[in-house]
CSV table of C-alpha atoms in Angstrom, one decimal:
chain,number,residue,atom,x,y,z
A,324,MET,CA,-9.1,50.7,-79.4
A,325,ASP,CA,-9.3,47.3,-78.1
A,326,GLU,CA,-12.6,45.9,-76.6
A,327,ILE,CA,-11.3,44.7,-73.4
A,328,THR,CA,-12.7,41.5,-71.7
A,329,THR,CA,-13.3,41.9,-68.0
A,330,VAL,CA,-14.1,38.1,-65.9
A,331,ASP,CA,-15.7,38.7,-62.4
A,332,ALA,CA,-15.2,36.3,-60.4
A,333,ARG,CA,-15.5,37.8,-57.2
A,334,GLY,CA,-17.1,35.5,-54.4
A,335,LEU,CA,-16.3,32.4,-56.6
A,336,SER,CA,-14.8,29.1,-55.1
A,337,CYS,CA,-12.0,26.6,-56.0
A,338,PRO,CA,-10.8,26.7,-58.5
A,339,ALA,CA,-13.9,28.4,-60.4
A,340,PRO,CA,-11.8,31.5,-60.7
A,341,ALA,CA,-8.9,30.3,-62.2
A,342,VAL,CA,-11.3,28.0,-64.7
A,343,ALA,CA,-12.9,31.0,-66.1
A,344,ALA,CA,-9.7,33.3,-67.1
A,345,LYS,CA,-8.5,30.7,-68.5
A,346,LYS,CA,-11.7,30.2,-70.9
A,347,ALA,CA,-11.3,34.1,-71.3
A,348,MET,CA,-7.6,33.7,-72.3
A,349,LYS,CA,-9.0,30.4,-74.6
A,350,LYS,CA,-11.2,32.4,-76.2
A,351,ARG,CA,-9.7,35.8,-76.5
A,352,GLY,CA,-6.1,34.1,-77.8
A,353,ARG,CA,-4.4,38.0,-77.0
A,354,GLY,CA,-5.2,41.5,-76.2
A,355,ARG,CA,-6.7,42.3,-73.0
A,356,LEU,CA,-8.2,41.2,-69.6
A,357,GLU,CA,-9.7,42.3,-66.9
A,358,VAL,CA,-10.1,39.2,-64.2
A,359,LEU,CA,-11.6,40.0,-60.8
A,360,VAL,CA,-11.0,38.3,-57.7
A,361,ASP,CA,-11.2,38.9,-53.5
A,362,SER,CA,-9.0,35.9,-52.2
A,363,PRO,CA,-5.0,35.7,-52.1
A,364,THR,CA,-5.5,31.9,-53.6
A,365,ALA,CA,-7.7,33.0,-57.2
A,366,LYS,CA,-5.3,36.1,-57.6
A,367,ASP,CA,-1.9,33.7,-57.1
A,368,ASN,CA,-3.4,31.1,-59.8
A,369,VAL,CA,-5.1,33.4,-62.5
A,370,ALA,CA,-1.7,35.0,-62.3
A,371,ARG,CA,-0.1,31.8,-62.4
A,372,LEU,CA,-2.1,30.3,-65.5
A,373,ALA,CA,-2.0,33.4,-67.5
A,374,GLN,CA,1.9,33.7,-66.3
A,375,ASP,CA,2.6,29.9,-68.0
A,376,ASP,CA,0.0,30.9,-71.3
A,377,GLY,CA,2.8,34.1,-72.4
A,378,TRP,CA,-0.1,36.6,-70.8
A,379,LYS,CA,1.7,39.7,-69.1
A,380,VAL,CA,-0.1,40.5,-65.7
A,381,THR,CA,-0.3,43.5,-64.1
A,382,LEU,CA,-1.7,43.8,-60.4
A,383,GLU,CA,-3.8,46.5,-58.9
A,384,GLU,CA,-6.5,46.3,-55.5
A,385,ILE,CA,-9.6,47.4,-55.9
A,386,SER,CA,-10.7,49.3,-53.2
A,387,GLY,CA,-12.8,47.8,-50.8
A,388,GLY,CA,-11.7,44.7,-51.1
A,389,GLY,CA,-10.1,42.5,-53.6
A,390,TYR,CA,-7.6,42.8,-57.1
A,391,LYS,CA,-7.7,43.3,-60.8
A,392,LEU,CA,-5.6,41.5,-63.1
A,393,ILE,CA,-4.2,43.1,-66.1
A,394,LEU,CA,-4.0,40.6,-68.7
A,395,GLU,CA,-1.7,41.6,-71.9
A,396,LYS,CA,-1.0,39.9,-74.6
B,367,MET,CA,0.6,48.2,-58.7
B,368,ALA,CA,1.2,45.6,-56.0
B,369,SER,CA,4.3,42.9,-56.3
B,370,PHE,CA,2.6,39.2,-56.1
B,371,LYS,CA,4.8,37.2,-56.6
B,372,GLY,CA,6.1,36.3,-53.7
B,373,PHE,CA,8.3,33.4,-52.5
B,374,PHE,CA,5.3,31.0,-51.0
B,375,SER,CA,3.6,31.1,-54.4
B,376,SER,CA,5.9,30.5,-57.0
B,377,ARG,CA,6.4,26.4,-57.6
B,378,TRP,CA,8.6,26.1,-54.1
B,379,GLY,CA,5.4,26.6,-51.7
B,380,PRO,CA,3.8,23.8,-51.9
B,381,ILE,CA,6.7,21.6,-52.5
B,382,ILE,CA,8.4,23.1,-48.8
B,383,THR,CA,4.5,22.7,-47.4
B,384,GLY,CA,4.6,19.6,-48.1
B,385,LEU,CA,8.4,18.7,-47.1
B,386,ALA,CA,7.8,20.4,-44.0
B,387,ALA,CA,3.9,17.4,-43.8
B,388,GLY,CA,6.1,14.8,-44.6
B,389,ILE,CA,9.3,15.5,-42.4
B,390,LEU,CA,7.1,16.4,-39.4
B,391,ALA,CA,4.2,14.3,-39.4
B,392,PRO,CA,6.2,10.7,-39.3
B,393,ILE,CA,7.8,12.8,-36.2
B,394,LEU,CA,5.1,13.1,-34.4
B,395,VAL,CA,4.2,10.0,-34.7
B,396,LYS,CA,7.7,9.5,-32.4
B,397,LEU,CA,7.1,11.1,-29.7
B,398,GLY,CA,3.4,10.0,-30.0
B,399,ASN,CA,1.1,10.1,-32.1
B,400,PRO,CA,-0.8,7.0,-34.1
B,401,GLY,CA,0.9,4.8,-36.7
B,402,ASN,CA,0.7,6.8,-39.5
B,403,MET,CA,-1.5,9.4,-38.1
B,404,GLY,CA,0.8,12.4,-37.3
B,405,ILE,CA,-1.6,14.6,-39.1
B,406,CYS,CA,-5.0,13.3,-40.0
B,407,VAL,CA,-7.6,16.2,-40.2
B,408,ALA,CA,-10.6,14.1,-40.4
B,409,CYS,CA,-8.6,11.6,-37.5
B,410,PHE,CA,-7.9,14.0,-35.0
B,411,THR,CA,-11.2,16.7,-35.9
B,412,ARG,CA,-12.9,13.1,-35.1
B,413,ASP,CA,-11.4,12.9,-32.0
B,414,VAL,CA,-12.4,16.6,-31.1
B,415,ALA,CA,-15.6,15.7,-31.6
B,416,GLY,CA,-14.9,12.8,-28.8
B,417,ALA,CA,-13.4,15.3,-26.0
B,418,LEU,CA,-16.8,17.4,-26.7
B,419,GLY,CA,-19.4,14.4,-26.0
B,420,LEU,CA,-20.6,14.4,-29.9
B,421,HIS,CA,-19.5,10.9,-29.6
B,422,ARG,CA,-19.4,8.2,-27.3
B,423,ALA,CA,-16.6,6.3,-28.4
B,424,ALA,CA,-13.7,5.9,-25.5
B,425,VAL,CA,-10.7,5.5,-27.7
B,426,VAL,CA,-11.3,8.3,-29.6
B,427,GLN,CA,-11.6,11.3,-28.5
B,428,TYR,CA,-9.5,13.7,-27.2
B,429,ILE,CA,-8.3,17.9,-28.2
B,430,ARG,CA,-5.8,17.4,-31.5
B,431,PRO,CA,-3.6,20.7,-31.1
B,432,GLU,CA,-2.4,19.7,-34.5
B,433,ILE,CA,-6.5,21.3,-35.6
B,434,ILE,CA,-6.0,24.1,-33.9
B,435,GLY,CA,-2.6,25.2,-34.7
B,436,PHE,CA,-3.9,24.6,-38.8
B,437,VAL,CA,-6.3,27.4,-38.0
B,438,LEU,CA,-4.1,29.9,-35.6
B,439,GLY,CA,-1.2,29.3,-38.3
B,440,ALA,CA,-3.3,30.6,-40.9
B,441,LEU,CA,-5.1,33.3,-39.1
B,442,VAL,CA,-1.2,34.3,-38.1
B,443,ALA,CA,-0.1,34.1,-41.6
B,444,SER,CA,-3.3,35.5,-43.1
B,445,LEU,CA,-2.8,39.0,-40.6
B,446,VAL,CA,1.3,39.6,-41.4
B,447,ALA,CA,0.5,39.5,-46.0
B,448,ARG,CA,-3.5,41.7,-45.2
B,449,GLU,CA,-4.9,37.9,-46.5
B,450,PHE,CA,-7.7,37.8,-43.9
B,451,LYS,CA,-10.4,38.7,-45.0
B,452,PRO,CA,-13.8,37.5,-44.0
B,453,ARG,CA,-16.2,36.0,-46.4
B,454,THR,CA,-19.6,34.1,-46.6
B,455,GLY,CA,-22.8,33.2,-48.0
B,456,SER,CA,-21.7,30.5,-50.8
B,457,SER,CA,-24.4,27.9,-50.2
B,458,THR,CA,-23.0,27.3,-46.4
B,459,PHE,CA,-26.0,24.9,-45.4
B,460,VAL,CA,-25.2,22.7,-48.6
B,461,ARG,CA,-21.2,22.7,-47.1
B,462,PHE,CA,-22.3,21.9,-43.6
B,463,PHE,CA,-23.6,18.1,-45.0
B,464,LEU,CA,-20.8,18.3,-47.3
B,465,GLY,CA,-18.4,18.6,-44.9
B,466,MET,CA,-20.3,15.7,-43.3
B,467,PHE,CA,-20.0,13.4,-46.0
B,468,ALA,CA,-16.6,13.7,-46.7
B,469,MET,CA,-15.8,12.8,-42.7
B,470,VAL,CA,-18.2,10.2,-43.3
B,471,GLY,CA,-16.3,9.2,-45.9
B,472,ALA,CA,-12.5,9.2,-44.9
B,473,LEU,CA,-14.2,7.6,-41.8
B,474,VAL,CA,-15.0,4.4,-44.2
B,475,PHE,CA,-11.7,4.7,-45.4
B,476,LEU,CA,-10.4,5.5,-41.9
B,477,GLY,CA,-8.4,8.5,-42.8
B,478,CYS,CA,-8.5,12.1,-44.7
B,479,PRO,CA,-6.6,12.5,-47.8
B,480,TRP,CA,-3.3,13.6,-46.2
B,481,ARG,CA,-3.3,10.5,-43.4
B,482,ALA,CA,-4.0,8.6,-46.9
B,483,TYR,CA,-0.7,9.9,-48.6
B,484,LEU,CA,1.4,9.1,-45.0
B,485,ARG,CA,-0.2,5.8,-44.5
B,486,LEU,CA,1.1,4.6,-48.3
B,487,SER,CA,4.7,6.6,-46.7
B,488,GLY,CA,4.2,4.0,-44.0
B,489,GLY,CA,4.5,0.8,-46.0
B,490,ASP,CA,0.4,0.3,-44.7
B,491,TRP,CA,-0.8,-0.4,-48.9
B,492,ASN,CA,-4.1,-1.1,-47.9
B,493,ALA,CA,-3.6,3.2,-48.9
B,494,VAL,CA,-3.3,2.5,-52.8
B,495,PRO,CA,-7.5,2.3,-53.0
B,496,GLY,CA,-8.0,4.3,-50.8
B,497,ILE,CA,-5.8,6.8,-53.5
B,498,VAL,CA,-7.6,5.2,-56.0
B,499,GLY,CA,-11.0,5.7,-54.4
B,500,LEU,CA,-9.7,9.7,-53.5
B,501,VAL,CA,-8.9,10.3,-57.1
B,502,VAL,CA,-12.3,8.2,-58.4
B,503,GLY,CA,-14.5,11.0,-56.9
B,504,ILE,CA,-12.1,13.8,-57.5
B,505,LEU,CA,-12.8,13.3,-61.3
B,506,ILE,CA,-16.4,13.3,-60.3
B,507,GLY,CA,-16.8,16.9,-59.1
B,508,VAL,CA,-14.2,17.6,-62.1
B,509,ALA,CA,-16.9,16.1,-64.5
B,510,PHE,CA,-19.3,18.5,-62.3
B,511,LEU,CA,-17.4,21.0,-62.3
B,512,ARG,CA,-16.7,21.6,-66.0
B,513,THR,CA,-20.5,21.0,-66.3
B,514,GLY,CA,-21.1,24.3,-64.3
B,515,PHE,CA,-21.1,23.3,-60.8
B,516,SER,CA,-21.1,26.0,-58.3
B,517,LEU,CA,-22.0,26.8,-54.5
B,518,GLY,CA,-22.3,30.0,-55.7
B,519,ARG,CA,-20.8,33.4,-54.5
B,520,ASN,CA,-19.8,34.2,-51.8
B,521,ARG,CA,-19.7,37.8,-49.9
B,522,PRO,CA,-17.7,40.2,-48.3
B,523,ALA,CA,-18.2,40.5,-44.3
B,524,PRO,CA,-17.7,42.6,-41.5
B,525,LYS,CA,-14.3,41.4,-40.0
B,526,ALA,CA,-15.8,40.7,-36.7
B,527,LEU,CA,-16.9,37.4,-38.7
B,528,GLY,CA,-13.8,35.8,-39.3
B,529,TRP,CA,-12.4,35.4,-35.4
B,530,TRP,CA,-14.8,33.4,-34.7
B,531,MET,CA,-13.9,30.6,-35.5
B,532,PRO,CA,-10.4,30.8,-34.3
B,533,ALA,CA,-11.7,31.9,-30.7
B,534,LEU,CA,-13.3,28.3,-31.5
B,535,MET,CA,-10.5,27.2,-31.2
B,536,VAL,CA,-8.5,29.2,-28.4
B,537,VAL,CA,-11.6,27.6,-26.5
B,538,PHE,CA,-10.9,24.0,-27.3
B,539,LEU,CA,-6.9,24.8,-26.1
B,540,CYS,CA,-8.7,26.6,-23.1
B,541,PHE,CA,-10.3,22.6,-23.0
B,542,LEU,CA,-7.6,21.1,-23.7
B,543,ILE,CA,-4.8,23.1,-21.0
B,544,PHE,CA,-7.3,22.5,-18.1
B,545,ALA,CA,-9.0,19.4,-18.9
B,546,PRO,CA,-12.9,20.4,-17.4
B,547,GLN,CA,-15.4,18.3,-17.3
B,548,PHE,CA,-19.0,18.8,-17.2
B,549,GLY,CA,-20.8,15.8,-16.7
B,550,ARG,CA,-21.9,15.1,-14.3
B,551,ASP,CA,-22.8,11.2,-13.7
B,552,ALA,CA,-25.6,9.1,-11.2
B,553,GLU,CA,-23.8,10.3,-8.4
B,554,GLY,CA,-23.4,13.7,-9.3
B,555,ALA,CA,-20.0,13.0,-9.3
B,556,PRO,CA,-18.0,15.0,-12.7
B,557,THR,CA,-16.9,13.7,-15.8
B,558,GLY,CA,-16.7,14.2,-19.3
B,559,PRO,CA,-17.1,15.8,-20.9
B,560,VAL,CA,-14.2,17.3,-21.6
B,561,PHE,CA,-13.4,13.2,-22.9
B,562,PHE,CA,-9.5,12.5,-23.0
B,563,SER,CA,-9.2,8.5,-24.2
B,564,ALA,CA,-7.4,6.2,-21.2
B,565,THR,CA,-7.1,3.6,-24.0
B,566,GLY,CA,-6.7,3.1,-28.1
B,567,PRO,CA,-5.5,6.2,-30.8
B,568,GLY,CA,-7.1,8.7,-28.5
B,569,SER,CA,-4.8,7.8,-26.0
B,570,MET,CA,-1.4,8.5,-28.3
B,571,PHE,CA,-0.7,12.3,-28.7
B,572,ALA,CA,3.1,14.0,-28.6
B,573,PRO,CA,3.3,16.4,-26.0
B,574,TRP,CA,0.5,18.8,-26.8
B,575,PHE,CA,2.8,21.9,-27.3
B,576,ILE,CA,4.9,20.7,-29.9
B,577,SER,CA,1.9,19.9,-31.6
B,578,LEU,CA,0.8,22.6,-31.9
B,579,GLY,CA,3.8,24.1,-32.8
B,580,VAL,CA,3.7,21.7,-35.5
B,581,GLY,CA,0.4,23.0,-36.0
B,582,LEU,CA,1.1,26.1,-36.5
B,583,LEU,CA,4.1,26.2,-38.8
B,584,ILE,CA,2.6,24.1,-41.4
B,585,GLY,CA,-0.8,26.9,-41.0
B,586,ILE,CA,1.4,29.7,-41.9
B,587,LEU,CA,3.2,27.4,-44.5
B,588,ALA,CA,0.1,26.1,-46.5
B,589,GLN,CA,-1.2,29.7,-45.8
B,590,ARG,CA,1.0,31.2,-47.7
B,591,SER,CA,1.3,28.4,-50.2
B,592,ARG,CA,-2.2,27.7,-50.5
B,593,PHE,CA,-1.5,24.3,-50.3
B,594,CYS,CA,-4.4,21.6,-51.1
B,595,ILE,CA,-4.2,18.1,-50.9
B,596,VAL,CA,-7.7,17.7,-53.2
B,597,GLY,CA,-6.5,20.5,-55.2
B,598,ALA,CA,-3.5,19.2,-56.3
B,599,ILE,CA,-5.3,16.7,-58.4
B,600,ARG,CA,-8.1,18.9,-59.5
B,601,ASP,CA,-5.4,21.2,-60.6
B,602,LEU,CA,-3.3,18.6,-62.7
B,603,VAL,CA,-6.8,17.1,-64.2
B,604,MET,CA,-8.9,20.5,-65.3
B,605,MET,CA,-6.0,22.7,-65.7
B,606,ARG,CA,-2.7,20.6,-66.0
B,607,ASP,CA,-1.7,22.9,-63.4
B,608,ALA,CA,1.2,20.1,-61.3
B,609,HIS,CA,2.0,23.2,-59.1
B,610,LEU,CA,-0.1,21.9,-56.1
B,611,PHE,CA,0.7,17.9,-56.8
B,612,TRP,CA,5.1,18.5,-56.5
B,613,GLY,CA,3.2,19.4,-52.9
B,614,ILE,CA,1.7,15.7,-52.8
B,615,VAL,CA,4.8,14.1,-53.9
B,616,ALA,CA,6.9,16.4,-51.2
B,617,VAL,CA,4.8,15.1,-49.1
B,618,VAL,CA,4.8,11.3,-49.4
B,619,ALA,CA,8.6,11.5,-50.5
B,620,ALA,CA,9.7,13.4,-47.3
B,621,ALA,CA,7.0,10.5,-45.2
B,622,THR,CA,8.8,7.6,-46.8
B,623,ILE,CA,12.4,9.0,-46.2
B,624,THR,CA,11.7,10.0,-42.4
B,625,ASN,CA,10.0,6.9,-42.2
B,626,LEU,CA,12.8,4.6,-43.1
B,627,LEU,CA,15.3,7.0,-40.5
B,628,LEU,CA,13.6,6.7,-38.1
B,629,GLY,CA,11.9,3.3,-38.9
B,630,GLN,CA,8.8,3.1,-39.0
B,631,PHE,CA,8.3,2.0,-42.3
B,632,ARG,CA,6.3,-1.1,-42.4
B,633,PRO,CA,5.1,-2.3,-45.7
B,634,GLY,CA,2.5,-4.5,-46.2
B,635,PHE,CA,-1.2,-5.4,-45.7
B,636,GLU,CA,-2.2,-6.9,-42.8
B,637,GLY,CA,-1.5,-5.6,-39.1
B,638,GLN,CA,-1.7,-1.8,-40.3
B,639,PRO,CA,-1.9,0.8,-37.5
B,640,VAL,CA,-5.8,2.5,-37.4
B,641,ALA,CA,-6.4,0.8,-40.8
B,642,HIS,CA,-8.0,-2.7,-41.9
B,643,THR,CA,-7.7,-4.5,-45.0
B,644,ASN,CA,-11.3,-4.3,-47.1
B,645,ALA,CA,-10.4,-2.9,-50.0
B,646,VAL,CA,-13.7,-2.4,-51.8
B,647,TRP,CA,-15.0,0.1,-49.1
B,648,ASN,CA,-11.3,1.3,-48.7
B,649,PHE,CA,-11.8,2.7,-52.8
B,650,GLY,CA,-15.6,3.7,-51.7
B,651,GLY,CA,-15.4,6.0,-48.6
B,652,MET,CA,-12.7,8.3,-50.4
B,653,VAL,CA,-14.5,7.7,-53.3
B,654,LEU,CA,-17.8,9.9,-51.2
B,655,ALA,CA,-14.6,11.8,-49.6
B,656,GLY,CA,-12.7,13.1,-52.7
B,657,LEU,CA,-16.4,14.3,-54.3
B,658,ALA,CA,-17.0,15.8,-51.1
B,659,PHE,CA,-14.1,18.0,-50.9
B,660,THR,CA,-13.9,18.3,-54.5
B,661,LEU,CA,-17.1,19.4,-54.4
B,662,ALA,CA,-16.7,22.2,-51.4
B,663,GLY,CA,-13.3,23.8,-53.0
B,664,GLY,CA,-10.7,22.4,-51.4
B,665,CYS,CA,-9.2,19.0,-48.8
B,666,PRO,CA,-9.6,19.4,-45.2
B,667,GLY,CA,-6.3,21.4,-44.4
B,668,ARG,CA,-7.6,23.8,-46.8
B,669,GLN,CA,-11.2,24.4,-45.3
B,670,LEU,CA,-9.1,24.1,-42.0
B,671,PHE,CA,-6.0,27.5,-43.5
B,672,LEU,CA,-9.4,29.2,-45.2
B,673,SER,CA,-11.3,29.6,-41.7
B,674,GLY,CA,-8.1,30.5,-40.7
B,675,GLU,CA,-8.0,33.8,-42.9
B,676,GLY,CA,-12.1,34.5,-42.7
B,677,ASP,CA,-13.8,32.5,-44.7
B,678,GLY,CA,-17.1,31.5,-42.5
B,679,ASP,CA,-18.2,28.9,-44.9
B,680,ALA,CA,-15.3,26.7,-44.8
B,681,ALA,CA,-15.8,26.9,-40.9
B,682,VAL,CA,-19.1,25.6,-41.2
B,683,PHE,CA,-17.7,24.0,-43.4
B,684,ALA,CA,-15.0,22.4,-40.3
B,685,LEU,CA,-18.3,22.0,-38.2
B,686,GLY,CA,-19.8,19.3,-40.6
B,687,MET,CA,-16.7,17.5,-40.3
B,688,LEU,CA,-17.3,17.5,-36.7
B,689,GLY,CA,-20.7,16.8,-37.0
B,690,GLY,CA,-19.5,13.6,-39.7
B,691,ALA,CA,-17.8,12.4,-36.6
B,692,PHE,CA,-21.1,11.7,-34.7
B,693,VAL,CA,-23.1,10.5,-37.5
B,694,ALA,CA,-20.3,8.2,-38.0
B,695,HIS,CA,-19.7,6.7,-34.4
B,696,THR,CA,-23.6,7.1,-33.2
B,697,TYR,CA,-25.0,4.9,-36.5
B,698,SER,CA,-22.3,2.4,-36.8
B,699,THR,CA,-20.7,3.6,-39.8
B,700,ALA,CA,-17.1,4.5,-39.0
B,701,SER,CA,-14.5,1.2,-39.6
B,702,SER,CA,-11.8,-0.2,-36.7
B,703,PRO,CA,-9.0,-2.1,-37.4
B,704,ALA,CA,-11.8,-4.9,-37.3
B,705,GLY,CA,-13.2,-3.8,-40.0
B,706,VAL,CA,-15.7,-2.0,-41.5
B,707,ALA,CA,-18.9,-1.5,-39.5
B,708,ALA,CA,-22.3,-2.6,-40.3
B,709,PHE,CA,-23.8,0.7,-41.8
B,710,GLY,CA,-20.3,2.5,-43.1
B,711,PRO,CA,-21.5,0.9,-47.0
B,712,ALA,CA,-24.9,2.2,-46.9
B,713,ALA,CA,-24.3,5.4,-45.6
B,714,VAL,CA,-21.7,6.0,-48.2
B,715,ILE,CA,-24.1,5.6,-51.0
B,716,VAL,CA,-26.6,7.8,-49.1
B,717,GLY,CA,-23.5,10.6,-49.2
B,718,LEU,CA,-22.5,9.7,-53.4
B,719,VAL,CA,-26.3,10.3,-53.3
B,720,PHE,CA,-26.3,13.5,-51.4
B,721,CYS,CA,-23.4,14.3,-53.5
B,722,VAL,CA,-24.6,13.5,-57.0
B,723,VAL,CA,-28.0,15.7,-56.4
B,724,VAL,CA,-25.7,19.1,-54.7
B,725,GLY,CA,-23.4,18.7,-58.2
B,726,LEU,CA,-26.4,18.3,-60.8
B,727,THR,CA,-28.7,21.0,-58.9
B,728,MET,CA,-26.0,23.6,-58.3
B,729,ARG,CA,-24.9,25.7,-61.3
B,730,GLU,CA,-23.4,29.4,-62.1
B,731,ARG,CA,-22.4,30.8,-64.9
B,732,VAL,CA,-19.6,33.3,-65.1
B,733,GLU,CA,-19.6,35.1,-67.9
B,734,GLY,CA,-16.3,36.4,-69.9
């Protein structure tokens, strides 16, 4: 099974979550990435950037607040 | 699994928000707001500060309902969308001073990033050096972000925390409607605060319920679309992401056309409303504002929208802007149509030094 990279961007101001996710996407190239965010803006930004880069995006709400974005390519 | 691809988070969100702001701002001017000042978060926060008595510049004192609407609109939208998430703890104290210096810079130019584009759309070419300065300030901020600048993580807070900023806006609305007089003059007769300008820009306003309605509408749209005038340039440069940038294009296009239709488009440098012609400090003031807004994560409107959805740090940034209005109009740093004030340039330099020190010293690495 492929290794899963997790980026924890919870609590960071714009644009840090999107920048961290983009860096991880570039480093990883393909496979499965998980990005944890807790603001709706970060969720939208990461999802949009990933989709633009050809990643399939699935969203899960984390119990206690926040979102896990699962990126697959 | 939840669907996240709502309409307003699509490409159209920032464009529709920009169109709404671009059409409604010149209409507010037609209905009474000062020239090219249908919306200006810096000027309006300065007017609120004056009304509260935080400064005594008699011509700029009014409780601007647009500010109240921005926060309460974002509150309503975030509650409906289940995005009201109270949080705080990301270098809150530093954010106060970023708000303060952003305000100082904006009041040297005479406008926030929103008004910079609205001034351009009204034919005020003095906005051009201001916008160039804004872009330069954002680029400096991007350089800090690229080298690891961060104000650190916030933390979820008790729900109650998120209600205090909206509550403050309700207090302001009561001050506007009931106009209480808390002060007493030498003879003991009631006087302000709350102060309301008898002359000057502070005495020029659209009917309060219309201003409030426009503020609410833009607050709702901007919360849903994540509209941010500073983030637009930042994301374009940093991530080649034009999503928010189209919002600025929409503001300028819609406001220019609306100004033309209303006979408010008056091209030139001289005699522009609430503006001066000193290109160097129009530029310099906005370098400071652009840098401070970028370090804090967004434009002044965005800070108000975030405060409406429960972000306590953004609320403190907004209070820092009130503090900046106090500084600007008490320490002679705010420009006037006559030109730059005695200590305006010095204040910009002090602010830039503060921002550069913050940019160099605060960092956090994100693993991934």
